[in-house]
Every structure is written in structure tokens, then in C-alpha cells.
Tab-separated table of C-alpha atoms in Angstrom:
chain	number	residue	atom	x	y	z
A	205	UNK	CA	-8.958	-19.407	40.430
A	206	UNK	CA	-6.127	-17.644	42.238
A	207	UNK	CA	-3.611	-18.959	39.696
A	208	UNK	CA	-5.868	-17.910	36.829
A	209	UNK	CA	-6.103	-14.310	38.020
A	210	UNK	CA	-2.425	-14.179	38.947
A	211	UNK	CA	-1.322	-15.455	35.539
A	212	UNK	CA	-3.688	-13.099	33.753
A	213	UNK	CA	-2.161	-10.182	35.662
A	214	UNK	CA	1.357	-11.348	34.756
A	215	UNK	CA	0.447	-11.614	31.060
A	216	UNK	CA	-1.175	-8.173	31.024
A	217	UNK	CA	1.961	-6.714	32.586
A	218	UNK	CA	4.147	-8.511	30.044
A	219	UNK	CA	2.013	-7.119	27.229
A	220	UNK	CA	2.708	-3.580	28.464
A	221	UNK	CA	6.479	-3.950	28.211
A	222	UNK	CA	8.376	-2.249	25.350
A	223	UNK	CA	8.260	-4.364	22.168
A	224	UNK	CA	5.441	-6.483	23.613
A	225	UNK	CA	3.042	-3.523	23.688
A	226	UNK	CA	2.728	-3.658	19.903
A	227	UNK	CA	1.766	-6.568	17.695
A	228	UNK	CA	4.826	-8.608	16.723
A	229	UNK	CA	3.616	-8.795	13.114
A	230	UNK	CA	1.912	-5.515	12.157
A	231	UNK	CA	2.773	-3.126	14.979
A	232	UNK	CA	-0.812	-2.501	16.120
A	233	UNK	CA	-0.894	-1.158	19.698
A	234	UNK	CA	-2.103	-3.067	22.778
A	235	UNK	CA	-2.161	-6.678	21.545
A	236	UNK	CA	-4.620	-8.911	23.434
A	237	UNK	CA	-3.500	-12.249	22.004
A	238	UNK	CA	-0.351	-14.326	22.270
A	239	UNK	CA	1.251	-17.305	20.564
A	240	UNK	CA	2.242	-19.649	23.360
A	241	UNK	CA	4.256	-21.744	20.886
A	242	UNK	CA	6.321	-18.844	19.524
A	243	UNK	CA	6.308	-16.748	22.683
A	244	UNK	CA	5.057	-13.470	21.183
A	245	UNK	CA	2.145	-11.029	21.484
A	246	UNK	CA	-0.109	-10.230	18.511
A	247	UNK	CA	-3.272	-8.307	17.680
A	248	UNK	CA	-6.682	-9.802	16.918
A	249	UNK	CA	-6.242	-9.513	13.138
A	250	UNK	CA	-2.848	-11.224	13.063
A	251	UNK	CA	-4.029	-13.899	15.507
A	252	UNK	CA	-6.357	-15.184	12.777
A	253	UNK	CA	-3.430	-16.102	10.530
A	254	UNK	CA	-1.593	-17.709	13.452
A	255	UNK	CA	-4.662	-19.900	14.067
A	256	UNK	CA	-4.325	-21.170	10.492
A	257	UNK	CA	-0.760	-22.351	11.225
A	258	UNK	CA	-1.349	-24.916	13.997
A	259	UNK	CA	1.945	-26.728	13.384
A	260	UNK	CA	3.835	-23.455	13.812
A	261	UNK	CA	1.810	-21.313	16.216
A	262	UNK	CA	-0.865	-21.718	18.892
A	263	UNK	CA	-2.973	-18.758	20.009
A	264	UNK	CA	-4.677	-17.776	23.262
A	265	UNK	CA	-6.350	-14.612	24.513
A	266	UNK	CA	-4.355	-13.093	27.359
A	267	UNK	CA	-7.604	-11.822	28.898
A	268	UNK	CA	-10.161	-14.556	28.307
A	269	UNK	CA	-8.314	-17.901	28.131
A	270	UNK	CA	-6.790	-19.970	30.913
A	271	UNK	CA	-2.979	-20.000	31.078
A	272	UNK	CA	-1.104	-22.516	33.201
A	273	UNK	CA	2.133	-21.619	34.971
A	274	UNK	CA	4.375	-23.335	32.421
A	275	UNK	CA	3.021	-21.336	29.484
A	276	UNK	CA	3.234	-18.072	31.400
A	277	UNK	CA	6.864	-18.799	32.224
A	278	UNK	CA	7.520	-19.483	28.527
A	279	UNK	CA	6.055	-16.088	27.621
A	280	UNK	CA	8.207	-14.424	30.293
A	281	UNK	CA	11.322	-16.097	28.873
A	282	UNK	CA	10.611	-15.005	25.304
A	283	UNK	CA	8.537	-12.065	24.007
A	284	UNK	CA	8.450	-9.996	20.837
A	285	UNK	CA	12.044	-8.793	20.985
A	286	UNK	CA	13.423	-12.299	21.252
A	287	UNK	CA	11.158	-13.547	18.446
A	288	UNK	CA	12.111	-10.662	16.199
A	289	UNK	CA	15.822	-11.279	16.750
A	290	UNK	CA	15.419	-14.808	15.418
A	291	UNK	CA	12.589	-14.698	12.856
A	292	UNK	CA	13.450	-11.272	11.412
A	293	UNK	CA	17.227	-11.535	11.554
A	294	UNK	CA	17.696	-11.210	7.785
A	295	UNK	CA	14.710	-9.302	6.369
A	296	UNK	CA	15.804	-7.492	3.167
A	297	UNK	CA	15.521	-3.711	3.339
A	298	UNK	CA	13.081	-3.643	0.417
A	299	UNK	CA	10.705	-6.281	1.860
A	300	UNK	CA	7.386	-4.730	2.832
A	301	UNK	CA	6.495	-5.027	6.516
A	302	UNK	CA	2.707	-4.772	6.927
A	303	UNK	CA	1.141	-1.968	8.937
A	304	UNK	CA	-2.078	-2.202	10.998
A	305	UNK	CA	-4.299	-0.915	8.182
A	306	UNK	CA	-2.892	-3.124	5.425
A	307	UNK	CA	-4.875	-5.807	3.608
A	308	UNK	CA	-5.137	-9.402	4.804
A	309	UNK	CA	-2.918	-10.975	2.139
A	310	UNK	CA	0.087	-8.802	3.031
A	311	UNK	CA	-0.338	-9.630	6.701
A	312	UNK	CA	-0.840	-13.358	6.038
A	313	UNK	CA	2.174	-13.781	3.756
A	314	UNK	CA	4.443	-11.804	6.099
A	315	UNK	CA	3.476	-14.129	8.950
A	316	UNK	CA	3.878	-17.246	6.809
A	317	UNK	CA	7.229	-16.037	5.470
A	318	UNK	CA	8.538	-15.501	9.002
A	319	UNK	CA	7.268	-18.490	10.949
A	320	UNK	CA	6.266	-21.120	8.386
A	321	UNK	CA	8.837	-20.699	5.620
A	322	UNK	CA	11.568	-19.253	7.896
A	323	UNK	CA	12.662	-16.908	5.124
A	324	UNK	CA	14.427	-14.376	7.334
A	325	UNK	CA	16.374	-16.412	9.907
A	326	UNK	CA	19.597	-16.045	7.936
A	327	UNK	CA	19.997	-19.785	7.461
A	328	UNK	CA	19.174	-19.639	3.739
A	329	UNK	CA	19.378	-17.018	0.999
A	330	UNK	CA	16.654	-18.669	-1.080
A	331	UNK	CA	14.220	-15.807	-0.474
A	332	UNK	CA	16.752	-13.280	-1.766
A	333	UNK	CA	17.019	-15.252	-4.997
A	334	UNK	CA	13.232	-15.232	-5.306
A	335	UNK	CA	12.976	-11.451	-4.950
A	336	UNK	CA	16.252	-10.228	-6.435
A	337	UNK	CA	16.839	-12.387	-9.514
A	338	UNK	CA	17.677	-10.441	-12.659
A	339	UNK	CA	14.438	-11.565	-14.345
A	340	UNK	CA	11.053	-12.559	-12.969
A	341	UNK	CA	8.351	-13.766	-15.317
A	342	UNK	CA	4.957	-15.322	-14.851
A	343	UNK	CA	1.243	-15.186	-15.561
A	344	UNK	CA	-1.082	-12.682	-13.888
A	345	UNK	CA	-4.763	-11.996	-14.446
A	346	UNK	CA	-5.045	-8.474	-15.914
A	347	UNK	CA	-8.170	-6.337	-16.216
A	348	UNK	CA	-8.967	-5.485	-19.818
A	349	UNK	CA	-9.319	-1.816	-20.646
A	350	UNK	CA	-12.471	-2.088	-22.784
A	351	UNK	CA	-14.745	-4.754	-21.293
A	352	UNK	CA	-13.525	-4.929	-17.695
A	353	UNK	CA	-12.911	-8.693	-17.847
A	354	UNK	CA	-9.721	-10.234	-16.495
A	355	UNK	CA	-7.536	-12.294	-18.826
A	356	UNK	CA	-4.233	-14.089	-18.319
A	357	UNK	CA	-1.205	-12.147	-19.440
A	358	UNK	CA	2.501	-12.854	-19.226
A	359	UNK	CA	4.522	-10.304	-17.252
A	360	UNK	CA	8.307	-9.946	-17.236
A	361	UNK	CA	10.349	-7.876	-14.775
A	362	UNK	CA	13.887	-7.163	-15.966
A	363	UNK	CA	16.678	-5.826	-13.768
A	364	UNK	CA	18.915	-5.317	-16.803
A	365	UNK	CA	16.881	-2.414	-18.202
A	366	UNK	CA	14.653	-1.706	-15.167
A	367	UNK	CA	11.404	-2.470	-16.984
A	368	UNK	CA	8.131	-4.323	-16.536
A	369	UNK	CA	6.725	-5.780	-19.766
A	370	UNK	CA	3.499	-7.601	-20.448
A	371	UNK	CA	2.406	-9.600	-23.463
A	372	UNK	CA	-1.051	-10.219	-24.919
A	373	UNK	CA	0.049	-13.051	-27.196
A	374	UNK	CA	1.737	-16.328	-26.325
A	375	UNK	CA	4.160	-15.678	-29.172
A	376	UNK	CA	6.608	-13.226	-27.586
A	377	UNK	CA	8.312	-12.635	-30.928
A	378	UNK	CA	5.543	-10.140	-31.698
A	379	UNK	CA	6.792	-8.013	-28.833
A	380	UNK	CA	5.211	-6.774	-25.587
A	381	UNK	CA	1.941	-4.874	-25.388
A	382	UNK	CA	3.657	-2.309	-23.197
A	383	UNK	CA	7.071	-1.614	-21.706
A	384	UNK	CA	6.896	0.170	-18.359
A	385	UNK	CA	9.871	1.916	-16.811
A	386	UNK	CA	10.544	1.082	-13.179
A	387	UNK	CA	11.519	4.742	-12.736
A	388	UNK	CA	7.928	5.954	-12.371
A	389	UNK	CA	6.194	2.758	-11.269
A	390	UNK	CA	4.168	2.233	-8.085
A	391	UNK	CA	2.387	-0.873	-6.818
A	392	UNK	CA	-0.246	-1.056	-4.082
A	393	UNK	CA	-2.710	-3.704	-2.986
A	394	UNK	CA	-6.334	-2.746	-3.714
A	395	UNK	CA	-8.484	-5.821	-2.952
A	396	UNK	CA	-11.758	-3.951	-2.413
A	397	UNK	CA	-11.391	-1.778	-5.482
A	398	UNK	CA	-10.381	-4.664	-7.755
A	399	UNK	CA	-12.825	-7.136	-6.239
A	400	UNK	CA	-10.249	-9.813	-5.472
A	401	UNK	CA	-8.426	-10.522	-2.200
A	402	UNK	CA	-5.112	-10.540	-4.092
A	403	UNK	CA	-5.778	-7.470	-6.256
A	404	UNK	CA	-2.730	-5.331	-7.056
A	405	UNK	CA	-2.794	-1.899	-8.714
A	406	UNK	CA	0.275	-0.975	-10.768
A	407	UNK	CA	0.518	2.727	-11.577
A	408	UNK	CA	3.031	4.292	-13.948
A	409	UNK	CA	3.679	7.260	-16.233
A	410	UNK	CA	3.312	7.005	-19.988
A	411	UNK	CA	3.969	10.113	-22.094
A	412	UNK	CA	3.500	12.239	-18.995
A	413	UNK	CA	0.092	10.753	-18.073
A	414	UNK	CA	-0.719	8.367	-15.228
A	415	UNK	CA	-1.936	4.916	-16.198
A	416	UNK	CA	-3.139	1.931	-14.176
A	417	UNK	CA	-2.912	-1.820	-14.508
A	418	UNK	CA	-5.148	-3.955	-12.286
A	419	UNK	CA	-3.914	-7.506	-11.763
A	420	UNK	CA	-4.207	-10.466	-9.410
A	421	UNK	CA	-2.989	-14.022	-8.951
A	422	UNK	CA	-4.985	-16.861	-7.430
A	423	UNK	CA	-2.071	-17.733	-5.149
A	424	UNK	CA	-1.433	-15.284	-2.319
A	425	UNK	CA	2.239	-16.157	-1.935
A	426	UNK	CA	2.799	-15.559	-5.643
A	427	UNK	CA	1.176	-12.094	-5.803
A	428	UNK	CA	3.034	-10.912	-2.682
A	429	UNK	CA	6.263	-12.256	-4.216
A	430	UNK	CA	5.553	-10.166	-7.333
A	431	UNK	CA	4.939	-7.133	-5.116
A	432	UNK	CA	8.198	-7.560	-3.216
A	433	UNK	CA	10.121	-8.275	-6.419
A	434	UNK	CA	8.831	-4.962	-7.798
A	435	UNK	CA	9.987	-3.334	-4.560
A	436	UNK	CA	13.404	-4.988	-4.837
A	437	UNK	CA	13.819	-3.732	-8.394
A	438	UNK	CA	12.609	-0.259	-7.485
A	439	UNK	CA	15.102	-0.208	-4.614
A	440	UNK	CA	17.922	-1.246	-6.944
A	441	UNK	CA	16.917	1.483	-9.405
A	442	UNK	CA	16.780	4.170	-6.705
A	443	UNK	CA	20.208	3.191	-5.370
A	444	UNK	CA	21.551	3.546	-8.917
A	445	UNK	CA	19.793	6.848	-9.563
A	446	UNK	CA	20.646	8.351	-6.157
A	447	UNK	CA	23.958	6.746	-5.090
A	448	UNK	CA	24.575	9.190	-2.237
A	449	UNK	CA	21.140	8.686	-0.627
A	450	UNK	CA	20.812	6.472	2.441
A	451	UNK	CA	18.505	3.465	2.643
A	452	UNK	CA	16.393	5.401	5.142
A	453	UNK	CA	15.837	8.126	2.541
A	454	UNK	CA	15.094	5.700	-0.292
A	455	UNK	CA	12.787	3.202	1.414
A	456	UNK	CA	9.692	5.497	1.504
A	457	UNK	CA	10.137	6.047	-2.247
A	458	UNK	CA	10.046	2.363	-3.263
A	459	UNK	CA	6.264	1.950	-3.272
A	460	UNK	CA	3.533	3.818	-1.466
A	461	UNK	CA	-0.092	3.605	-0.462
A	462	UNK	CA	-2.154	6.591	-1.516
A	463	UNK	CA	-3.127	9.053	1.184
A	464	UNK	CA	-6.802	9.099	0.202
A	465	UNK	CA	-9.112	7.821	-2.544
A	466	UNK	CA	-12.804	8.267	-3.269
A	467	UNK	CA	-15.528	9.898	-5.315
A	468	UNK	CA	-16.068	13.645	-5.541
A	469	UNK	CA	-17.686	15.836	-8.159
A	470	UNK	CA	-15.737	18.475	-10.050
A	471	UNK	CA	-16.440	21.239	-12.524
A	472	UNK	CA	-14.286	22.661	-15.290
A	473	UNK	CA	-11.775	25.522	-15.103
A	474	UNK	CA	-14.347	28.237	-15.832
A	475	UNK	CA	-16.713	26.905	-13.110
A	476	UNK	CA	-19.598	27.133	-15.589
A	477	UNK	CA	-19.402	23.506	-16.709
A	478	UNK	CA	-21.677	20.936	-15.045
A	479	UNK	CA	-20.244	19.031	-12.108
A	480	UNK	CA	-19.314	15.440	-12.912
A	481	UNK	CA	-18.674	12.514	-10.599
A	482	UNK	CA	-15.061	11.373	-10.687
A	483	UNK	CA	-12.790	8.981	-8.782
A	484	UNK	CA	-9.915	10.833	-7.063
A	485	UNK	CA	-6.553	9.574	-5.851
A	486	UNK	CA	-4.350	11.720	-3.619
A	487	UNK	CA	-0.705	10.744	-4.087
A	488	UNK	CA	1.106	12.511	-1.249
A	489	UNK	CA	4.600	11.485	-2.344
A	490	UNK	CA	4.183	12.867	-5.867
A	491	UNK	CA	1.999	15.760	-4.611
A	492	UNK	CA	-0.711	14.913	-7.151
A	493	UNK	CA	-4.503	14.879	-6.969
A	494	UNK	CA	-5.440	12.578	-9.854
A	495	UNK	CA	-8.944	11.991	-11.147
A	496	UNK	CA	-10.481	9.240	-13.252
A	497	UNK	CA	-13.918	8.542	-14.683
A	498	UNK	CA	-14.268	5.406	-12.543
A	499	UNK	CA	-12.151	3.751	-9.889
A	500	UNK	CA	-10.939	1.099	-12.340
A	501	UNK	CA	-10.025	3.361	-15.240
A	502	UNK	CA	-6.767	2.666	-17.012
A	503	UNK	CA	-5.962	6.320	-17.768
A	504	UNK	CA	-6.277	9.540	-15.816
A	505	UNK	CA	-8.595	12.310	-16.961
A	506	UNK	CA	-6.538	15.007	-15.286
A	507	UNK	CA	-4.296	15.974	-12.399
A	508	UNK	CA	-3.863	18.869	-9.960
A	509	UNK	CA	-0.378	19.506	-8.588
A	510	UNK	CA	-0.261	20.461	-4.902
A	511	UNK	CA	2.545	22.800	-3.896
A	512	UNK	CA	2.877	24.668	-0.601
A	513	UNK	CA	1.215	27.794	0.754
A	514	UNK	CA	4.508	29.596	0.214
A	515	UNK	CA	4.121	28.892	-3.497
A	516	UNK	CA	0.469	29.913	-3.735
A	517	UNK	CA	-1.409	26.675	-2.950
A	518	UNK	CA	-4.223	26.320	-0.428
A	519	UNK	CA	-7.454	24.434	0.301
A	520	UNK	CA	-10.624	25.894	1.794
A	521	UNK	CA	-14.334	25.343	2.128
A	522	UNK	CA	-16.500	26.763	-0.635
A	523	UNK	CA	-20.101	27.938	-0.670
A	524	UNK	CA	-20.502	27.174	-4.376
A	525	UNK	CA	-22.334	23.924	-3.712
A	526	UNK	CA	-25.293	25.612	-2.069
A	527	UNK	CA	-26.830	26.434	-5.432
A	528	UNK	CA	-26.839	22.837	-6.625
A	529	UNK	CA	-29.735	21.688	-4.502
A	530	UNK	CA	-28.841	17.989	-4.551
A	531	UNK	CA	-27.055	15.534	-2.275
A	532	UNK	CA	-23.590	16.724	-3.377
A	533	UNK	CA	-23.603	19.845	-1.251
A	534	UNK	CA	-20.309	19.972	0.680
A	535	UNK	CA	-17.812	21.870	-1.439
A	536	UNK	CA	-14.123	22.571	-1.194
A	537	UNK	CA	-11.748	24.595	-3.319
A	538	UNK	CA	-8.096	24.007	-4.127
A	539	UNK	CA	-6.317	27.187	-5.085
A	540	UNK	CA	-3.177	27.090	-7.219
A	541	UNK	CA	-1.094	30.020	-8.503
A	542	UNK	CA	-3.052	30.204	-11.766
A	543	UNK	CA	-6.539	28.793	-11.083
A	544	UNK	CA	-9.061	27.516	-8.571
A	545	UNK	CA	-10.435	23.962	-8.647
A	546	UNK	CA	-13.886	23.272	-7.175
A	547	UNK	CA	-14.994	19.905	-5.820
A	548	UNK	CA	-18.113	18.624	-4.086
A	549	UNK	CA	-18.523	15.867	-1.516
A	550	UNK	CA	-21.699	14.068	-0.563
A	551	UNK	CA	-21.153	14.338	3.195
A	552	UNK	CA	-19.495	16.789	5.552
A	553	UNK	CA	-17.317	14.001	6.928
A	554	UNK	CA	-15.917	13.319	3.453
A	555	UNK	CA	-15.342	17.013	2.881
A	556	UNK	CA	-13.465	17.261	6.176
A	557	UNK	CA	-11.335	14.184	5.428
A	558	UNK	CA	-10.404	15.458	1.968
A	559	UNK	CA	-9.513	18.894	3.312
A	560	UNK	CA	-7.343	17.406	6.065
A	561	UNK	CA	-5.538	15.135	3.593
A	562	UNK	CA	-4.982	17.944	1.084
A	563	UNK	CA	-3.686	20.272	3.794
A	564	UNK	CA	-1.311	17.563	4.938
A	565	UNK	CA	0.278	17.530	1.481
A	566	UNK	CA	0.297	21.322	1.115
A	567	UNK	CA	1.967	21.720	4.537
A	568	UNK	CA	4.834	19.407	3.538
A	569	UNK	CA	7.901	21.221	2.115
A	570	UNK	CA	8.602	20.631	-1.567
A	571	UNK	CA	11.663	18.644	-2.623
A	572	UNK	CA	13.836	19.583	-5.632
A	573	UNK	CA	12.195	17.048	-7.963
A	574	UNK	CA	8.727	18.391	-7.054
A	575	UNK	CA	9.448	21.594	-8.977
A	576	UNK	CA	10.070	19.517	-12.105
A	577	UNK	CA	6.767	17.699	-11.593
A	578	UNK	CA	4.959	21.025	-11.126
A	579	UNK	CA	6.444	22.460	-14.332
A	580	UNK	CA	5.578	19.316	-16.317
A	581	UNK	CA	1.932	19.413	-15.203
A	582	UNK	CA	1.618	23.114	-15.991
A	583	UNK	CA	2.931	22.555	-19.525
A	584	UNK	CA	0.145	20.023	-20.119
A	585	UNK	CA	-2.595	22.640	-19.747
């Protein structure tokens, strides 16, 4: 018993050390689990994937399980920094490193890539060929615009002209259904929204309007490879478009998760139109509040640009909702230089979260390209 308590105390102290005090795989704080085969500390969520790799990793709780002296000494001799130096020696700049709130498939494939496939030890450049080849093509399941069903479609990523194409017919001589420029493309995993653990949302601009593609692949490694290939191509495009920018400046622009999504109700510009339920996406990088009829719509219904207070933009609570007399009774208003937009939330918590997210965008200084986006949106009205 004395050894058990002593070893537990040693492990808890090790887990508080710099590098060890965050999960080796997703960065979550205060990890309570450890791989005694790899010598690293991980969080509860990442420990689940490690358990599925018994030939590579073995997991114990540092609080609840028994640790003998030999295993404790192994943990003391290794740790997250040592593991990272070996398993993450050659991670490409564009490769997405999962964060604590990311979906399971990103976390799983990152762990498998590091410890099972040894993609980033520097001993082989095979992974770079997978993600950075001049052309990537394959079959993905794509949601149909009209009936909502998913059908197999061929997709082709081309580095030569920085495009993503997809085809509805096996005979490619008839040409692609659409040609999407990498310039304005974003990709983000949306498993809950799409209804598939490997669901990926691809968003892009077409004739000045935002459009969505919803796709998935049955194989988790394949869909994450598509995601990182898109990131690699976006990174290559950005380095071409902005040759003087540093990698640190470009990396946040490759792909992004949206700051907030959800249903609200909105009225028209005169405030006399009936409120209608819409799905909203807040894109903090592009400073856009987009709205769609449903969460799986292919095309936007409209967009509100969000500048700064200095330029006449603000968000505030509104009393307009009081007259509605139904469950949508928590209102907020977004003021722009030329009009006010009214929205309603079902709960005060949602209203508060939307206001905080919107204020976060409005409080961020505008960049030079944001003025072009603002002007483009205003011309659409």
C-alpha cells in the first residue's frame, strides 16, 4: 500500500510538470491518464483511442490504477516532451493538430498517424506525398441539394490551378459539375450536423455567395487525408498569394472552425416582416454572419458583415421580442452603418452566447482585405 500511494504521488507530480500538464495529443489541461508503453500523459478522451491501439500503447489511470516501480521509472525517464521530439519530429506545417473540442475522427487519426503509422518521425516522406501530391482524386459521398440523399461523387483536387472539382457522371469528358477555387474555400468537420462521424463541410464562394458541400467517406483515415490535403493546397496557395507573409501569419487562414452556429429567428430590413427561423453561422475570420433556411442548405439566404465599433458596428439587447408572446423572446440587435438587424433567441443563454461571440468579432481590428469584403457585401443589397 505504501508503494501504491508513493507511486501515485510521483505520477501526480510528474503530470504537473511543463509539457506533461497538458494532453500529449490534444492539449487538454490536467491529463489523468498515461500510456505506460509510450511514456506520455493524455486526457480521458484521447485515452480511448490509445486503448484501441494495444500493440502500440497501453493506458492506465494515474489516480485509480496500480503502478509498479518499473513503470513509474519509465514515465519519469520519458514524458510528453520526449515523446513529442520523436513522434512529432516532422509534422508538416499545414497538418491539423486537434484541439480539445475537436471531433473524435480528427483526434483518432492524429493519434494513429503519430504512433501507429509513424508518419512524423522523419524516417519516411510518404505522408508528404499523400498530402502534397499535385493531384488528389477519389470518391466521396455528397449530399444532394434537392432530396437530401447522399450519393457517390468523384472529387479532384488540383495543385496546378488551385481548384477542387467534382463530377456527377462517371464519364469525365462531360466536364465537372462544379469547379471550386481554393482561394475562397474552407473545410471543417461537422459530424453532428451531417449525421455521420466522418462528415466534412466544404464552404466556398460562387458569384459572391457562400455555398456548402456536405460530404463524408466511410474510412476515417481517408476523410482526414482529404481534409489535410485541402489544407496543404490552401497553404500552398496562400504562400503564393502572400509571399512575404510568415507561416505563423498564414496558418490560421488555411481552414477554420466557425465561432458559433445555431438557430435564431430574424425579420426583414423594415422590421415589419414576420420573424422566420434560420440557421446562422458566425465566421469570425471573414467577419460574416451568414444565415440559411436549414443547417444543411447548399446556399446562403443572406449575410451580415461585422465591422468594428469605430466603423459603426455594434450589438445590443433589444426589447422588440416582448411583443411576440411566444417562446422566441430573447432578442438582440446588430447595428451596421446603414441598418439594424433584429434576431430572436429561444433562451437567454443562447442570446448571451450570441452577443458574446458577435462582440468578439466586432472588437477585433479589421484587416485590409476586410474592407473589400465589406464593400462587396454592401453592393449586393
